[in-house]
mmCIF file of C-alpha atoms and ligand atoms in Angstrom:
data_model
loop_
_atom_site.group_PDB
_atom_site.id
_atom_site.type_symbol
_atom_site.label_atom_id
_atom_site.label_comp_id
_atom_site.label_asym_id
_atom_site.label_seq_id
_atom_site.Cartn_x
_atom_site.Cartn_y
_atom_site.Cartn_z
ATOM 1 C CA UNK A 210 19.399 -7.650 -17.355
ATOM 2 C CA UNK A 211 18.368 -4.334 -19.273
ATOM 3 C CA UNK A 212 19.474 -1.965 -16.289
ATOM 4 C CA UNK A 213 21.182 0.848 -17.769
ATOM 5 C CA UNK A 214 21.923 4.296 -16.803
ATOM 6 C CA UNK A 215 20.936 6.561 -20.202
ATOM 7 C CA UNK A 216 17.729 7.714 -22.046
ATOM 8 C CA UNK A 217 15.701 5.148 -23.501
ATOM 9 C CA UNK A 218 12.084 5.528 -25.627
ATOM 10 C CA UNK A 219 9.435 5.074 -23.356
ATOM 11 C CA UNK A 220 6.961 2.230 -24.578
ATOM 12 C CA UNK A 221 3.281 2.243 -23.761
ATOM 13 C CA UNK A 222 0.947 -0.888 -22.993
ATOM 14 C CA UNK A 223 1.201 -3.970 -20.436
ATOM 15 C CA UNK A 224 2.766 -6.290 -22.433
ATOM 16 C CA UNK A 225 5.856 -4.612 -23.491
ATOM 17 C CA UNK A 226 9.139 -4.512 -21.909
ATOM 18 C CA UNK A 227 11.096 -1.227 -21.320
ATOM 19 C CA UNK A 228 14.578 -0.541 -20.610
ATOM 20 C CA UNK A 229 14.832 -0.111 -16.880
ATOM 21 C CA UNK A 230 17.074 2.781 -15.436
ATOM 22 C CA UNK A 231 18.594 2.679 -11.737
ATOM 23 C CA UNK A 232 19.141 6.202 -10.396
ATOM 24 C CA UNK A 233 19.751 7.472 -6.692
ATOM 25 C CA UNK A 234 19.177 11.444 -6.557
ATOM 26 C CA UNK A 235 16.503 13.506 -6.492
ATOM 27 C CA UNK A 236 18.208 15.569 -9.908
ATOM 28 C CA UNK A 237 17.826 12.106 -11.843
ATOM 29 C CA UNK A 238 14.429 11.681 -11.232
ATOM 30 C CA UNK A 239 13.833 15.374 -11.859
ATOM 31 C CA UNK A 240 15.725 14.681 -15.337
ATOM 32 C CA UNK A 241 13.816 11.191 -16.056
ATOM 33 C CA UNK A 242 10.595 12.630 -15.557
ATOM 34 C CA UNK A 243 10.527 15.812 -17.434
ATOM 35 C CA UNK A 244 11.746 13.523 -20.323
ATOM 36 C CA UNK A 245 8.517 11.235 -20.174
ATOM 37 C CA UNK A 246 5.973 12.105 -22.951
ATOM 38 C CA UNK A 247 2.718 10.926 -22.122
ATOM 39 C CA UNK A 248 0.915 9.435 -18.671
ATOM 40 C CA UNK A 249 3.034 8.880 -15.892
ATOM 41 C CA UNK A 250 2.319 6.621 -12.589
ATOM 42 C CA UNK A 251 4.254 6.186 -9.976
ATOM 43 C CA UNK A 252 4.529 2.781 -7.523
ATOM 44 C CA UNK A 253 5.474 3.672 -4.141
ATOM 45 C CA UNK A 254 6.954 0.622 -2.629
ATOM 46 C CA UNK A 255 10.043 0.302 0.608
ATOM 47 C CA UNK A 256 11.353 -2.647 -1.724
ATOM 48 C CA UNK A 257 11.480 -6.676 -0.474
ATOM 49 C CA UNK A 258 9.379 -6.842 -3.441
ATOM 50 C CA UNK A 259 7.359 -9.583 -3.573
ATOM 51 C CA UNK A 260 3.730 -10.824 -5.890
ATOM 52 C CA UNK A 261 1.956 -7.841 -4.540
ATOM 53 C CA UNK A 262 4.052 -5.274 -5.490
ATOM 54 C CA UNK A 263 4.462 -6.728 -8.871
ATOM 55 C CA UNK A 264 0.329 -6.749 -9.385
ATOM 56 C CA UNK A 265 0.825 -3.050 -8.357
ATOM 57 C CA UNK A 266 3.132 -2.887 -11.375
ATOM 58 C CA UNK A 267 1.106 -4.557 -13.887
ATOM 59 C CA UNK A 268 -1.967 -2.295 -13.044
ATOM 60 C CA UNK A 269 0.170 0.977 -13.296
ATOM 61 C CA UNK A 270 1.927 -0.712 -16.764
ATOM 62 C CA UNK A 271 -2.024 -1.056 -17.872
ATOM 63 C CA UNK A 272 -2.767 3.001 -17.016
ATOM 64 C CA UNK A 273 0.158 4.832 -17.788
ATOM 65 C CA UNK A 274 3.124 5.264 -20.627
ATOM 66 C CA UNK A 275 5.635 5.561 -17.614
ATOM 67 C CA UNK A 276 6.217 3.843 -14.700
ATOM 68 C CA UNK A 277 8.463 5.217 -11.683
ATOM 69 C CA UNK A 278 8.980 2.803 -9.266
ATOM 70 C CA UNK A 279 10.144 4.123 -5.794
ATOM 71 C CA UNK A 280 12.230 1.555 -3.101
ATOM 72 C CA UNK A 281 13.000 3.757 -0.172
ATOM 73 C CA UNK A 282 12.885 2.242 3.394
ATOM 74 C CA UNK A 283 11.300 5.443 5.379
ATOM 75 C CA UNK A 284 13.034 5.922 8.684
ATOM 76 C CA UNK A 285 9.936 8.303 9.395
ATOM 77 C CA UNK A 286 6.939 5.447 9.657
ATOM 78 C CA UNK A 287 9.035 3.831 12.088
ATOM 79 C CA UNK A 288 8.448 3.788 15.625
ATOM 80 C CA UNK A 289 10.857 4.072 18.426
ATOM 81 C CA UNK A 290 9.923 -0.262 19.546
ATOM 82 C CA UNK A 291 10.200 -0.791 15.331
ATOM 83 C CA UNK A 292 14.025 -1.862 13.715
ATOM 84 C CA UNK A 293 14.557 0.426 11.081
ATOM 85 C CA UNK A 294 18.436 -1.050 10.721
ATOM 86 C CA UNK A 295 16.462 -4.428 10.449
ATOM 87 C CA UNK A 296 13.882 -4.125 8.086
ATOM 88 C CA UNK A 297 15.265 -5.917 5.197
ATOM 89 C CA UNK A 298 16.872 -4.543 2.174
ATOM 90 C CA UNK A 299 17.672 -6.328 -1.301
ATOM 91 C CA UNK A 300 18.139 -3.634 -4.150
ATOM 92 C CA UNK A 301 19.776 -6.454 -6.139
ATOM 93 C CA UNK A 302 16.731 -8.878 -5.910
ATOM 94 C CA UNK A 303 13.994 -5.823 -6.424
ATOM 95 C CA UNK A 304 15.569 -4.860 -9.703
ATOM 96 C CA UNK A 305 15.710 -8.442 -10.867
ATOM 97 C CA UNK A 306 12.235 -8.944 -10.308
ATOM 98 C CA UNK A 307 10.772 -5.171 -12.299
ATOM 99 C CA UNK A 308 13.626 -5.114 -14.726
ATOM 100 C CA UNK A 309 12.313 -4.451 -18.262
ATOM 101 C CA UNK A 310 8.695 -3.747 -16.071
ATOM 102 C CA UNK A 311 9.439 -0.252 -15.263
ATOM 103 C CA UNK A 312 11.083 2.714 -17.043
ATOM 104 C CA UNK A 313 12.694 4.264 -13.530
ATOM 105 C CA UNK A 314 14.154 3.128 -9.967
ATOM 106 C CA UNK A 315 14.287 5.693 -7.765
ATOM 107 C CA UNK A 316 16.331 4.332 -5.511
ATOM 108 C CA UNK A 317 17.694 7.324 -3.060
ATOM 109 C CA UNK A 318 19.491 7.233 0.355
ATOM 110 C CA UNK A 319 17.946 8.647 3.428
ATOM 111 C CA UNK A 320 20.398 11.498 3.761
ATOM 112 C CA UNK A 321 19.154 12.470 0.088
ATOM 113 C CA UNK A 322 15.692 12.153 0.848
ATOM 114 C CA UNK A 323 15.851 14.015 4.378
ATOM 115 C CA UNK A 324 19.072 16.140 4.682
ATOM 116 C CA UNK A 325 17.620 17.043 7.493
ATOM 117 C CA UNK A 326 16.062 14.264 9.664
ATOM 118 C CA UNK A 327 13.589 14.502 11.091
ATOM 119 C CA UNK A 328 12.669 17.406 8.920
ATOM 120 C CA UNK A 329 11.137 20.679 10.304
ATOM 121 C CA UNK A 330 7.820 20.433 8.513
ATOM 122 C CA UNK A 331 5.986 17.305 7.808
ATOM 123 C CA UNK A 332 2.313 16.137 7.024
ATOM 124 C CA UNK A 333 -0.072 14.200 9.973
ATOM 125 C CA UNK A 334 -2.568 12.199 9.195
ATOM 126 C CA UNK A 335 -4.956 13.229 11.649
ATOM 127 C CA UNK A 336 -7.013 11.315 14.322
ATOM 128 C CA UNK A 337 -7.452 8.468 11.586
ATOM 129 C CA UNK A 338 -3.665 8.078 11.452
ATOM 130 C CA UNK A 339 -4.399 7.517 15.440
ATOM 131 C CA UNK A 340 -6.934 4.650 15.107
ATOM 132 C CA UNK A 341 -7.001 0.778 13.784
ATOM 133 C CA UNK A 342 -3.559 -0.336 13.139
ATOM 134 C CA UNK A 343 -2.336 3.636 14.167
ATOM 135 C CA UNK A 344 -3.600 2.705 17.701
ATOM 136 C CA UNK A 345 -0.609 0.370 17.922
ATOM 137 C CA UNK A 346 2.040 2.308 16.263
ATOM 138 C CA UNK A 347 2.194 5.562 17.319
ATOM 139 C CA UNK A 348 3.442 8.451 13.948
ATOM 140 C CA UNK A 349 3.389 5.906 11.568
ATOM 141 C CA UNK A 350 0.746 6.944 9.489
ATOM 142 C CA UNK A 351 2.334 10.601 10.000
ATOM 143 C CA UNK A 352 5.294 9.781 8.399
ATOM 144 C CA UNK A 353 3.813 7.748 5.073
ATOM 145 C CA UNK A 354 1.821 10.931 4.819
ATOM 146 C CA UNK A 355 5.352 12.523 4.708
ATOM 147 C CA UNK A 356 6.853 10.307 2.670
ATOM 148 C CA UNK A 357 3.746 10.134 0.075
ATOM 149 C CA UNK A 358 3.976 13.523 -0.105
ATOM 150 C CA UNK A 359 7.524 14.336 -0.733
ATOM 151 C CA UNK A 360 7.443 11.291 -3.267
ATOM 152 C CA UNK A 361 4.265 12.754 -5.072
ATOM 153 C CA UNK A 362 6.020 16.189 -5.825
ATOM 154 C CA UNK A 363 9.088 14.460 -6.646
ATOM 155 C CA UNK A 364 7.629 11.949 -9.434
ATOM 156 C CA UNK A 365 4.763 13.865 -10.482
ATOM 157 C CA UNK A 366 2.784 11.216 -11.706
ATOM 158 C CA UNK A 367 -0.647 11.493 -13.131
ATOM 159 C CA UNK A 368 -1.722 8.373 -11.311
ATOM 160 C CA UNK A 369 -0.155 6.336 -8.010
ATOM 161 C CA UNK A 370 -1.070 2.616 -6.964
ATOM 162 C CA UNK A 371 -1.775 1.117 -3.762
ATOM 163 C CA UNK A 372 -3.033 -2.381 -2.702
ATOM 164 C CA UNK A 373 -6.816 -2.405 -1.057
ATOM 165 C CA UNK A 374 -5.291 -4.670 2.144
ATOM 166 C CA UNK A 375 -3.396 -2.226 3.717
ATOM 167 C CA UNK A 376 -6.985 -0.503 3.951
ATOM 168 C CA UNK A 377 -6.308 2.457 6.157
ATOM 169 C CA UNK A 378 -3.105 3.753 4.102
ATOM 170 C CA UNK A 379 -5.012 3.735 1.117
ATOM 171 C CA UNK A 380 -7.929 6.072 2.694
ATOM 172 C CA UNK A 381 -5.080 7.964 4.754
ATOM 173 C CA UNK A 382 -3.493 8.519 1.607
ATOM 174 C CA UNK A 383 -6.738 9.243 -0.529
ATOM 175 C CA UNK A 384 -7.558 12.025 1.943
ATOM 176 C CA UNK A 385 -4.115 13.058 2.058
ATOM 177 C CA UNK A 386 -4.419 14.021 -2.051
ATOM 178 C CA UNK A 387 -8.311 15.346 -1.790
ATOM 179 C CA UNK A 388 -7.102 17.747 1.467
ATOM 180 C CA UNK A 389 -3.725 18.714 -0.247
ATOM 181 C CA UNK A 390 -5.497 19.315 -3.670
ATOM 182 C CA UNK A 391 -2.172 17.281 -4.934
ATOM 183 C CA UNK A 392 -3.238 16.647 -8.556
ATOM 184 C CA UNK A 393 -3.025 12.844 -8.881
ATOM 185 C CA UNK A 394 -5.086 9.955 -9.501
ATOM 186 C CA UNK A 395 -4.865 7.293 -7.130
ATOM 187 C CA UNK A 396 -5.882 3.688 -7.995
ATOM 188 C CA UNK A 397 -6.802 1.339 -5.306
ATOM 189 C CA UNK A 398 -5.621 -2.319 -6.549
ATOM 190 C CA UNK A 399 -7.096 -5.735 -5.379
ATOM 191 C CA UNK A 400 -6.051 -7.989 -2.604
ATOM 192 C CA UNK A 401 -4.065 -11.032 -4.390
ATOM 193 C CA UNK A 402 -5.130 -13.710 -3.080
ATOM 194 C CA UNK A 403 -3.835 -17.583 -2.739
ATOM 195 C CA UNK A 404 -6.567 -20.135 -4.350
ATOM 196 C CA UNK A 405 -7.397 -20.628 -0.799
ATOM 197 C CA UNK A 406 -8.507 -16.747 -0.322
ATOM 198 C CA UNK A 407 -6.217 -16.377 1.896
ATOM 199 C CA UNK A 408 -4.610 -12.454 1.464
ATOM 200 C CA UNK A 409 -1.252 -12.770 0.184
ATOM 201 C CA UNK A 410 1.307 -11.339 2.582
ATOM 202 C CA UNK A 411 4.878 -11.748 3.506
ATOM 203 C CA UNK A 412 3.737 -12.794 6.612
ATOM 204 C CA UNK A 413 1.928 -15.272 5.775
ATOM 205 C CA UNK A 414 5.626 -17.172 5.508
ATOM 206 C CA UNK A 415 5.469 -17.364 9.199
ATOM 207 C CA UNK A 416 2.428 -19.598 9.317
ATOM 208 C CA UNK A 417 2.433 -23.602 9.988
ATOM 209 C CA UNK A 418 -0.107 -25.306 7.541
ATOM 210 C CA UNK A 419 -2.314 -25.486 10.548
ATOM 211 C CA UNK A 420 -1.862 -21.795 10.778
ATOM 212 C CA UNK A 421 -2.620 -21.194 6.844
ATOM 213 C CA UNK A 422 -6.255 -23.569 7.401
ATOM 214 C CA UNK A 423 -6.666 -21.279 11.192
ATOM 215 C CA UNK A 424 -6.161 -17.688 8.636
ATOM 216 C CA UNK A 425 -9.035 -18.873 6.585
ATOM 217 C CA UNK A 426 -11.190 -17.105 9.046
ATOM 218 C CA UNK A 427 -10.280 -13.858 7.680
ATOM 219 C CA UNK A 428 -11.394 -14.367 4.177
ATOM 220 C CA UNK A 429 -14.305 -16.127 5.245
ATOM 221 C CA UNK A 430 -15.150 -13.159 7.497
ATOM 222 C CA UNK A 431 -14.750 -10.616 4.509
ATOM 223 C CA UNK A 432 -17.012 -13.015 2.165
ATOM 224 C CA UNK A 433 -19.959 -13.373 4.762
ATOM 225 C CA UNK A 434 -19.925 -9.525 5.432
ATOM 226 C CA UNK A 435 -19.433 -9.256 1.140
ATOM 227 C CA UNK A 436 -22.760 -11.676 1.011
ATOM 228 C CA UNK A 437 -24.605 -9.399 3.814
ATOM 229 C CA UNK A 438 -24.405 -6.455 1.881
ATOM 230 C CA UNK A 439 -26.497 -4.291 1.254
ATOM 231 C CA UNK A 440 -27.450 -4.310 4.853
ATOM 232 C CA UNK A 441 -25.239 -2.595 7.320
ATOM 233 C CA UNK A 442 -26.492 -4.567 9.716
ATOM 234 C CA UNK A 443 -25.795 -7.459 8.353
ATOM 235 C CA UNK A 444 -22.372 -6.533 7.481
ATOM 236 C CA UNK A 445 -22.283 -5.808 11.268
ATOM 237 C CA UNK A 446 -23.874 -9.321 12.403
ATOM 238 C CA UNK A 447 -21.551 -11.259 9.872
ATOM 239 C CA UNK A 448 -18.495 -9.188 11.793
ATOM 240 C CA UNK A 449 -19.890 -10.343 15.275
ATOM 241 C CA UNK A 450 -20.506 -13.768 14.259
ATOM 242 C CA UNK A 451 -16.879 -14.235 13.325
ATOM 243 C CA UNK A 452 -15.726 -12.772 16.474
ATOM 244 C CA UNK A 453 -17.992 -14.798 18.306
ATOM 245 C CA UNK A 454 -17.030 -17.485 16.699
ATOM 246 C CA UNK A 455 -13.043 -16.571 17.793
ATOM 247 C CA UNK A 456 -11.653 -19.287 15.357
ATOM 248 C CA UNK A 457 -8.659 -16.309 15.702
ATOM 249 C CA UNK A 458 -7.538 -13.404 18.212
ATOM 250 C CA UNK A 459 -9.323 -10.960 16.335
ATOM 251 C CA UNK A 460 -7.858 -7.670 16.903
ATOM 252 C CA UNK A 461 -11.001 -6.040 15.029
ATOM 253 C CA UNK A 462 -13.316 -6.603 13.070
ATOM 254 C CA UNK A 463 -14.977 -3.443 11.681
ATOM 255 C CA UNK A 464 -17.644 -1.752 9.187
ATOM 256 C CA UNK A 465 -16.101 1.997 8.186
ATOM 257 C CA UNK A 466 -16.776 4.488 6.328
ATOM 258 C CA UNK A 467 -13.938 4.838 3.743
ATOM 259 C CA UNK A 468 -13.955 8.607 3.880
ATOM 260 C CA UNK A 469 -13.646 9.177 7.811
ATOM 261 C CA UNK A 470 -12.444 5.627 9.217
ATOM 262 C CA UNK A 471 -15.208 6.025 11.588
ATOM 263 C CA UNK A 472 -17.612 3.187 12.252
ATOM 264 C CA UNK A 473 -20.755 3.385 10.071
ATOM 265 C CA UNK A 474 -24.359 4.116 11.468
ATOM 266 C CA UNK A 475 -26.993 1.202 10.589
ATOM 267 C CA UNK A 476 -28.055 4.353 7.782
ATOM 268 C CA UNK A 477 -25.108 4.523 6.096
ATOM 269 C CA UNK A 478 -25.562 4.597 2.260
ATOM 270 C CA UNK A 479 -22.903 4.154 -0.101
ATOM 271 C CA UNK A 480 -19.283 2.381 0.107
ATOM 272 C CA UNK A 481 -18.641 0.651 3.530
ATOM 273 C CA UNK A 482 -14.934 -0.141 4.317
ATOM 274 C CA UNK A 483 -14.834 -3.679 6.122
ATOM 275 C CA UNK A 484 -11.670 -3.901 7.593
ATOM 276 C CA UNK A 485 -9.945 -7.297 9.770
ATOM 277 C CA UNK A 486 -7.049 -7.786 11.727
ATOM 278 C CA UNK A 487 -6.297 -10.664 13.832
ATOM 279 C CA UNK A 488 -3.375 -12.837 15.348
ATOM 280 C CA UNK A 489 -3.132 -16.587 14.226
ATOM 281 C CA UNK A 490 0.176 -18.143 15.900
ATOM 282 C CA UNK A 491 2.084 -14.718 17.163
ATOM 283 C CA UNK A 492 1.712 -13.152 13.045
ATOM 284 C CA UNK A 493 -0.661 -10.218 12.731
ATOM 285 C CA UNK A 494 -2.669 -10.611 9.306
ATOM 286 C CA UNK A 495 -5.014 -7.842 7.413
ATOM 287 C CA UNK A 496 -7.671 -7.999 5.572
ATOM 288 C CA UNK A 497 -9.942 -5.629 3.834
ATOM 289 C CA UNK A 498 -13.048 -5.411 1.341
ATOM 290 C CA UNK A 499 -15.331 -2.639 0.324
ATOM 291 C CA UNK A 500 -19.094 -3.290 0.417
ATOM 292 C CA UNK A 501 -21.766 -0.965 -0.651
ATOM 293 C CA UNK A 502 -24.707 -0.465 1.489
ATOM 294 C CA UNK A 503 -27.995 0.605 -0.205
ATOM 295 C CA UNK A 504 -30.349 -1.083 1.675
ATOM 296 C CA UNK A 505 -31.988 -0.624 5.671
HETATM 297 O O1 PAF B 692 3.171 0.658 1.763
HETATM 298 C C1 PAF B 692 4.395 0.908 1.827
HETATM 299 O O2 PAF B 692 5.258 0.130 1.427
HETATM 300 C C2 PAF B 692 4.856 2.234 2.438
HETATM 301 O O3 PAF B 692 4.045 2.596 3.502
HETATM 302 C C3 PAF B 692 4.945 3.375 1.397
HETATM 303 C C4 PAF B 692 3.583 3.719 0.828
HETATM 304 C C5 PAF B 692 5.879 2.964 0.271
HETATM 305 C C6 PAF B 692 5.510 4.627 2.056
HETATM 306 O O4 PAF B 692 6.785 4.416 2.562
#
């Protein structure tokens, strides 16, 4: 362990390790930050860290001189039917795992990050915080928005990275920065996926083997519409075929534009958001891919 709790000279590139510092308040990170020379970027993460987050970490590692790592469960993108209390926590096991990886843990309580809760002013997300996997959990999206941008001023990075699957917080969040005119980068990063293709996800620990070979159907989905492209509509007919097909209780299956979340027309040019979410035995599993479209 290299955890420590005093300055340290920041190291740039990948490969090399850095002394990791725990700290809890908002005046630490204030301090940490305004002592980083250099390019700063910032992983935003509610801890159980797990493959993905640590493919988040290499990629900000690769951009930046400094990485702040944030692991904050946010009572705000929780829903009155959702267990905050329960979600689970491990500080001990997330440090193991980016220790020597990052430079900072921010780490902070809820009564430090909301001393008032819930706090007078906050950030929505709009009607595309309403749709897709916002249909089904009412404010979520409102308070990541929130949370994003409290943990944006607070860090100040140059650049922030977040994973491609959870499609609709990415765009949420890249429209949150182009509205706001917040002055950071933000990086998509690549689904991980098992050999298989199947998305890696912490859900995917509830599956059966039977369930893991059922899954497929989601990563076969995303490389038939992948193969369609440039077409919109056949990105579209791939989509129908797999629900057709209902190897899974899709929940949708749908060509967006990245920009609006709203379906595309058959004469969309440009980037095309295809977004999945089914059911395979009770566990809700996402996938995502971006196509471009340049052709009728
Ligand atoms: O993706 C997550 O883990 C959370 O939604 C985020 C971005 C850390 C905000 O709490």
């Amino acid at each position: 362990m290299t955890l420590d709790s005093g300055s340290h000279e920041p190291q740039h590139g990948a490969d090399q390790r850095r002394a990791t510092t725990l700290i809890s308040t908002k005046a630490e990170l204030r301090e940490h930050r305004a002592a980083m020379t250099g390019t700063v970027a910032a992983v935003f993460t509610m801890g159980s860290l797990h493959a993905g987050h640590l493919a988040l970490v290499q990629r900000a590692r690769g951009l930046a001189d400094h990485v702040i790592l944030t692991d904050f469960v946010n009572p705000l993108q929780f829903g009155p039917g959702e267990d905050f209390e329960a979600y689970p926590r491990d500080l001990d096991a997330d440090l193991a795992l980016v220790d020597g990886l990052v430079d900072v843990v921010f780490a902070p309580s809820v009564q430090e990050m909301y001393p008032v809760l819930p706090p007078t002013v906050s950030v929505t997300a709009g009607r595309a915080g309403t749709i897709l996997e916002g249909a089904a959990r009412p404010g979520h999206f409102d308070g990541v928005v929130t949370v994003v941008a409290k943990l944006l001023q607070l860090t100040a990075p140059d650049l922030s990275v977040f994973g491609r699957k959870d499609a609709q917080q990415l765009a949420i969040i890249q429209r949150l920065v182009a509205d706001l005119d917040l002055p950071v980068r933000i990086e998509p990063v690549e689904i991980q996926r098992e050999p298989t293709g199947l998305a890696r996800s912490s859900r995917n620990a509830y599956l059966s083997p039977e369930g893991r070979d059922q899954a497929l159907a989601l990563s076969r989905t995303i490389s038939a519409a992948l193969a369609a492209a440039p077409s919109v509509a056949g990105i579209r007919a791939a989509l129908a075929q797999a629900v057709d097909r209902a190897e899974i209780e899709w929940d949708y299956a749908l060509a967006l534009d990245p920009g609006t979340l709203e379906q595309v027309g058959q004469d969309h040019r440009g980037e095309v958001l295809v977004v999945l979410a089914g059911r395979v035995e009770g566990t809700r599993l996402l996938d995502a891919a971006v196509a471009v479209a340049t052709a009728p």
